[in-house]
Amino acid sequence: MLETRRNGRMLAPWTYTSEELCELEMVYIFRHQWILAGHISELTQTGDYLTFNLAKERAVLVRDESGEIHAFHNVCRHRGSRVAPDRQGNCGHVLRCPFHGWTYQLNGTLKSVPRPQGFPDLIKDHNALVPIDLEIWNGFIFICFEGAQGRSVANQFGVISGKITPYQLEEMVPWGAEYDEVVDYNWKFFHDVDNEGYHVPVAHPALHELYGRDYCDSYLGNIPMTTGVVDDYPASSWSVARYKSLLPRQAHLPEENQRLWLYFGLFPNTVIYFYPEKAGFYMSLPQGAATTRVISREYRLPGENRELAAVRYLSGRIDQMTGREDHDLVRRLQEAAHTSVFPMNNLSDLEDGVLQFHQQLKALIPVMSLDASPAPGTLADVNTTLLNSST
Ligand code: FES
Ligand SMILES: [Fe+2]
């Protein structure tokens, strides 16, 4: 399997710069796949809502009076305004559109419209907010804009459930502020850098000091898994040295997880991670071929103590360093995609995750297998032809 993949080729540089391809990715990937949109701890009270925009779609997740969490298109049925205006908030017992005041119950049904005599033919039952498929898995809320059509998150990612159960993700509460930044590179380059550990010793000296001696990229099923065990060797980085010495034992974790940093890549755009003191996710949200929004949220178990707060502060500093280092690496790849000599076939065995990611993309959008972009305006048609010829 690995040998076969090593003979495969990476994505060609045009796939990182083509706006036409970006449009196809929205259709075939981001509206089609299950996408992580939040965690149940962000919606604990009736009327708590969370909005999530991707692939030109707008979603709102909201908890109703019975405790059920719903996902709807955040698009008023009157003329399309947002019914939930902010990233996160509480709307009380109704979602009330700020444009003309159409009001929806938390289960999405249209409750009332101002001046109803102006709509003599309006059938309220036909004007509920449009639902979006939603599935909660280990406390994470996933949505699928296009409709899951029988595909379930539990099936797709179930192979890793046993690994993350000890962390009690469903019991966790939000910790810290959301990271939210718009960056000037293609979303796939973000993952190309993230999907391999070959660069860690050179590009991430602090991370390498933390767990580089026992770092491993592997797969559970087809889910990429990265593990690093925090060792006891001296470290020159202040944050790493302090983290190593302060990391407390945690009664709820098995022995092998006590000093483990554990990451899983959830296709297409998300990494979830588990450290002894916290869990979290980061994800890429493409805005265009060379513009990506990167967001990250973190969680911890309820019940605080100073030791855990201290190591979370320290691991946060290490994460920030790593993130800055990766940011520079990704930007250089984006620059390279515009040169005439972008390399495509020099991967080591430690970079298999890059090819696995590319293979998954090519399977969904076969035009991405081409070394050169089809003529402008023909990309969607060429892709359709390739899709039809492969069935
Ligand atoms: S657009 Fe929502 S009430 Fe008019
Ligand atoms: Fe990295």
XYZ file of C-alpha atoms and ligand atoms in Angstrom:
396
model
C 0.000 0.000 0.000
C 2.705 2.428 1.055
C 4.912 1.534 -1.909
C 1.990 2.058 -4.274
C 1.298 5.435 -2.769
C 4.922 6.518 -2.927
C 4.784 6.001 -6.645
C 1.798 8.327 -6.799
C 2.136 11.983 -7.561
C 1.274 14.976 -5.496
C -1.265 17.527 -6.582
C -0.010 19.808 -9.318
C 0.607 23.464 -8.446
C -2.367 24.744 -10.464
C -4.703 23.045 -7.975
C -3.578 25.520 -5.308
C -4.201 28.646 -7.344
C -7.293 27.910 -9.447
C -10.457 29.768 -8.488
C -12.424 27.439 -10.768
C -11.181 24.437 -8.834
C -12.005 26.175 -5.585
C -15.625 26.362 -6.768
C -15.629 22.608 -7.430
C -14.115 21.929 -4.021
C -17.001 23.805 -2.433
C -19.488 21.579 -4.251
C -17.827 18.165 -4.133
C -16.039 18.475 -0.797
C -17.291 21.154 1.553
C -21.001 20.865 0.856
C -20.796 17.100 0.465
C -18.686 15.992 3.438
C -19.492 16.007 7.145
C -17.849 19.134 8.557
C -17.118 19.826 12.217
C -19.047 22.924 13.297
C -18.821 23.032 17.088
C -19.096 21.221 20.403
C -22.154 20.606 22.569
C -20.615 22.649 25.399
C -21.049 25.764 23.261
C -24.833 25.230 23.269
C -25.843 24.424 26.842
C -28.897 26.680 27.369
C -32.180 27.025 25.496
C -31.605 29.522 22.707
C -27.816 29.215 22.655
C -26.718 29.405 19.053
C -23.547 29.098 17.026
C -23.205 30.163 13.408
C -20.897 28.576 10.885
C -20.233 29.758 7.339
C -18.584 27.654 4.665
C -18.753 27.107 0.918
C -20.969 30.183 0.507
C -23.483 28.566 2.846
C -24.524 29.912 6.240
C -25.550 27.617 9.083
C -26.941 28.247 12.537
C -26.857 25.601 15.269
C -29.332 26.178 18.085
C -30.505 24.323 21.197
C -34.283 24.167 21.659
C -36.425 23.966 24.814
C -36.261 20.163 24.860
C -32.463 20.210 24.729
C -32.237 19.074 21.127
C -29.647 20.771 18.933
C -30.785 21.699 15.421
C -28.904 22.981 12.392
C -30.574 25.286 9.878
C -29.528 27.404 6.976
C -29.056 30.822 8.528
C -31.213 32.310 5.798
C -34.573 33.905 6.531
C -37.376 32.475 4.393
C -38.683 35.981 3.690
C -35.819 37.603 1.815
C -32.674 35.892 2.972
C -31.310 37.886 5.870
C -29.421 36.093 8.614
C -31.754 35.052 11.409
C -28.826 34.660 13.832
C -26.551 37.631 13.370
C -23.450 36.804 15.411
C -20.880 34.026 15.590
C -22.308 32.890 18.916
C -25.028 34.058 21.297
C -28.400 33.364 22.865
C -31.606 34.190 21.021
C -34.055 33.406 23.839
C -37.023 31.298 22.773
C -37.203 32.415 19.146
C -34.957 33.274 16.239
C -36.161 36.685 15.101
C -34.944 37.985 11.774
C -33.456 41.472 12.195
C -34.676 42.629 8.757
C -38.504 42.587 8.985
C -39.038 40.508 12.104
C -40.161 37.111 10.856
C -39.922 34.903 13.922
C -39.019 31.220 14.070
C -39.334 28.727 16.886
C -36.135 27.017 17.929
C -37.183 23.895 16.023
C -37.215 26.045 12.892
C -40.961 26.418 12.334
C -42.222 29.847 11.325
C -44.048 31.263 14.341
C -45.195 34.675 13.228
C -44.704 37.405 10.670
C -45.353 41.102 11.261
C -48.400 42.437 9.399
C -49.616 38.995 8.212
C -52.412 40.514 6.096
C -49.663 41.472 3.647
C -49.104 37.767 2.913
C -52.586 36.380 2.171
C -51.189 33.208 0.598
C -48.417 32.518 3.094
C -48.435 28.945 4.403
C -46.398 28.957 7.582
C -45.768 25.224 7.454
C -44.021 25.694 4.126
C -41.736 28.401 5.430
C -39.772 26.822 8.239
C -36.045 27.420 8.327
C -34.379 24.950 5.987
C -32.766 22.177 8.045
C -29.216 20.918 7.608
C -28.199 17.346 8.441
C -26.514 17.199 11.832
C -24.804 14.459 13.810
C -23.231 14.632 17.248
C -20.239 12.389 17.745
C -18.299 12.352 21.025
C -19.660 15.819 21.787
C -18.544 17.295 18.470
C -21.323 18.606 16.225
C -20.967 17.849 12.531
C -23.120 19.224 9.728
C -23.506 18.284 6.083
C -24.903 21.031 3.866
C -25.813 18.851 0.930
C -27.401 16.045 2.940
C -25.633 13.014 4.338
C -27.631 10.502 2.275
C -27.024 7.690 4.721
C -23.381 8.488 5.449
C -22.768 8.862 9.180
C -20.014 10.523 11.165
C -19.955 7.557 13.525
C -19.173 5.270 10.597
C -16.634 7.578 9.038
C -14.630 8.249 12.194
C -15.770 5.421 14.478
C -12.447 3.621 14.184
C -10.841 6.227 16.465
C -13.624 6.354 19.068
C -11.850 3.904 21.364
C -8.737 6.090 21.382
C -10.558 9.248 22.409
C -13.097 7.819 24.860
C -10.742 8.193 27.879
C -10.630 11.970 27.381
C -14.363 12.348 28.187
C -14.845 14.805 25.353
C -18.604 14.970 25.896
C -18.030 16.277 29.426
C -15.638 19.014 28.386
C -16.295 22.749 28.535
C -14.916 25.531 26.339
C -11.523 26.850 27.324
C -9.991 30.088 26.073
C -11.033 32.241 23.160
C -11.570 31.005 19.637
C -8.585 31.414 17.326
C -9.822 32.911 14.068
C -7.515 34.219 11.371
C -7.711 34.744 7.630
C -4.490 33.692 5.905
C -3.262 34.158 2.355
C -2.752 30.607 1.197
C -4.713 27.689 -0.176
C -6.427 25.452 2.385
C -4.750 22.324 0.989
C -1.257 23.669 1.642
C -2.275 24.167 5.284
C -2.915 20.430 5.487
C 0.047 19.449 3.302
C 2.339 20.928 5.934
C 0.322 19.487 8.774
C 0.006 16.002 7.296
C 3.611 14.935 7.769
C 6.142 14.866 10.580
C 9.304 14.848 8.481
C 9.576 18.614 9.010
C 9.244 18.538 12.799
C 12.944 18.156 13.788
C 13.997 21.031 11.535
C 11.011 23.380 11.552
C 9.680 22.921 15.097
C 12.646 22.825 17.495
C 10.509 23.263 20.607
C 8.013 20.594 19.590
C 10.893 18.290 18.727
C 12.339 18.818 22.199
C 8.939 18.054 23.674
C 8.252 14.699 22.035
C 10.469 14.316 18.974
C 12.200 11.171 20.251
C 8.899 9.339 20.298
C 6.962 10.872 17.440
C 4.959 8.695 15.076
C 2.603 9.222 12.137
C 0.348 6.245 11.408
C -3.244 5.405 10.502
C -6.211 3.924 12.281
C -8.187 2.571 9.368
C -7.799 5.443 6.919
C -7.695 8.101 9.650
C -4.251 9.709 10.024
C -3.061 9.533 13.636
C -0.056 11.334 15.089
C 1.355 10.543 18.505
C 4.155 12.114 20.495
C 5.104 11.093 24.018
C 6.447 13.906 26.200
C 9.839 12.773 27.473
C 11.972 13.757 30.478
C 15.041 14.987 28.626
C 16.237 18.532 29.338
C 14.884 21.184 26.969
C 16.279 24.576 25.997
C 12.804 26.022 25.370
C 11.509 27.510 28.621
C 7.922 26.492 27.858
C 8.885 22.929 26.972
C 11.111 22.487 30.011
C 8.449 23.831 32.366
C 5.724 21.762 30.696
C 7.759 18.570 31.053
C 8.367 19.152 34.738
C 4.878 20.368 35.657
C 2.632 17.985 33.687
C 0.570 16.286 36.418
C -0.835 12.787 36.383
C -4.523 12.660 35.566
C -6.578 9.994 37.291
C -9.030 9.527 34.418
C -6.370 8.773 31.800
C -4.784 5.359 31.155
C -1.045 5.075 31.737
C -0.157 5.333 28.038
C -2.068 8.622 27.735
C -0.491 10.367 30.721
C 2.153 12.145 28.623
C 0.703 11.654 25.159
C -0.058 14.347 22.576
C -2.511 12.747 20.163
C -3.833 14.126 16.868
C -6.300 12.792 14.278
C -6.852 14.182 10.801
C -10.552 14.238 9.945
C -10.955 14.544 6.193
C -11.351 16.989 4.616
C -10.307 19.982 6.709
C -10.013 19.314 10.439
C -7.557 18.054 13.018
C -8.776 17.093 16.480
C -6.196 16.778 19.225
C -5.924 15.512 22.751
C -3.265 16.477 25.268
C -3.462 15.301 28.880
C -4.741 18.738 29.948
C -7.006 19.744 27.050
C -8.598 18.815 23.747
C -9.351 20.908 20.712
C -9.639 21.184 16.974
C -8.267 23.343 14.226
C -9.637 23.561 10.739
C -9.261 25.322 7.421
C -12.221 27.073 5.817
C -11.406 28.060 2.236
C -12.615 31.500 1.202
C -10.991 31.437 -2.226
C -8.078 29.753 -3.983
C -5.486 31.697 -1.994
C -7.511 32.803 1.019
C -8.325 30.568 3.945
C -9.917 31.139 7.301
C -8.271 29.091 10.048
C -10.201 28.570 13.263
C -9.422 26.636 16.414
C -11.297 25.987 19.640
C -10.200 24.238 22.811
C -11.906 22.420 25.661
C -11.068 21.102 29.113
C -12.770 19.016 31.736
C -14.752 20.928 34.376
C -12.998 21.391 37.685
C -9.941 23.599 37.575
C -6.680 23.378 39.419
C -3.582 25.528 39.218
C -1.318 22.777 37.922
C -3.581 22.060 34.960
C -4.060 25.752 34.249
C -0.274 26.178 34.245
C 0.399 23.332 31.832
C -2.423 24.531 29.567
C -0.759 27.939 29.485
C 2.555 26.304 28.594
C 1.151 23.967 25.933
C -0.663 26.992 24.512
C 2.682 28.776 24.144
C 4.176 25.722 22.438
C 1.154 25.534 20.111
C 1.541 29.223 19.248
C 5.203 28.729 18.371
C 4.369 25.711 16.233
C 1.529 27.556 14.521
C 3.734 30.520 13.635
C 6.414 28.212 12.267
C 3.893 26.298 10.167
C 2.335 29.536 8.927
C 5.662 30.563 7.386
C 6.142 27.132 5.827
C 2.699 27.185 4.237
C 3.206 30.662 2.803
C 6.416 29.496 1.123
C 4.567 26.596 -0.487
C 1.942 29.000 -1.811
C 4.730 31.099 -3.340
C 6.289 27.978 -4.858
C 3.008 27.046 -6.542
C 3.458 30.105 -8.770
C 6.988 29.182 -9.857
C 7.729 27.084 -12.941
C 9.587 24.357 -11.034
C 7.203 23.220 -8.293
C 8.389 19.737 -7.183
C 5.809 16.946 -7.216
C 7.466 13.598 -6.644
C 10.146 13.761 -3.986
C 8.260 12.575 -0.926
C 9.805 10.389 1.768
C 8.072 7.546 3.563
C 7.458 9.978 6.433
C 5.320 12.141 4.159
C 2.757 9.509 3.243
C 0.001 11.580 4.846
C 0.420 14.192 2.118
C -0.219 11.648 -0.622
C -3.104 10.050 1.258
C -4.787 13.452 1.498
C -4.206 14.097 -2.198
C -5.576 10.693 -3.151
C -8.768 11.351 -1.224
C -9.172 14.678 -3.002
C -8.507 13.192 -6.438
C -11.080 10.474 -5.802
C -13.756 13.116 -5.201
C -12.621 15.562 -7.905
C -10.739 13.594 -10.580
C -9.729 16.695 -12.528
C -7.272 17.277 -9.678
C -5.235 14.357 -11.048
C -4.242 16.373 -14.105
C -0.772 17.888 -14.211
C -2.026 20.964 -16.043
C -5.237 22.877 -15.602
C -7.880 22.415 -18.296
C -8.623 25.504 -20.384
C -10.338 28.307 -18.476
C -14.071 27.766 -18.256
C -13.882 24.017 -18.917
C -12.795 22.658 -15.553
C -16.236 21.606 -14.331
C -17.061 19.904 -17.640
C -13.744 18.052 -17.761
C -14.291 16.908 -14.198
C -17.792 15.663 -15.002
C -16.431 13.710 -17.966
C -13.746 12.140 -15.776
C -16.310 11.303 -13.088
C -18.577 9.632 -15.637
C -15.725 7.676 -17.196
C -14.700 6.299 -13.808
C -18.137 4.840 -13.029
S -35.604 38.961 5.427
Fe -36.133 38.127 7.310
S -37.940 39.114 7.865
Fe -37.481 39.919 5.935
Fe 4.262 21.652 11.411
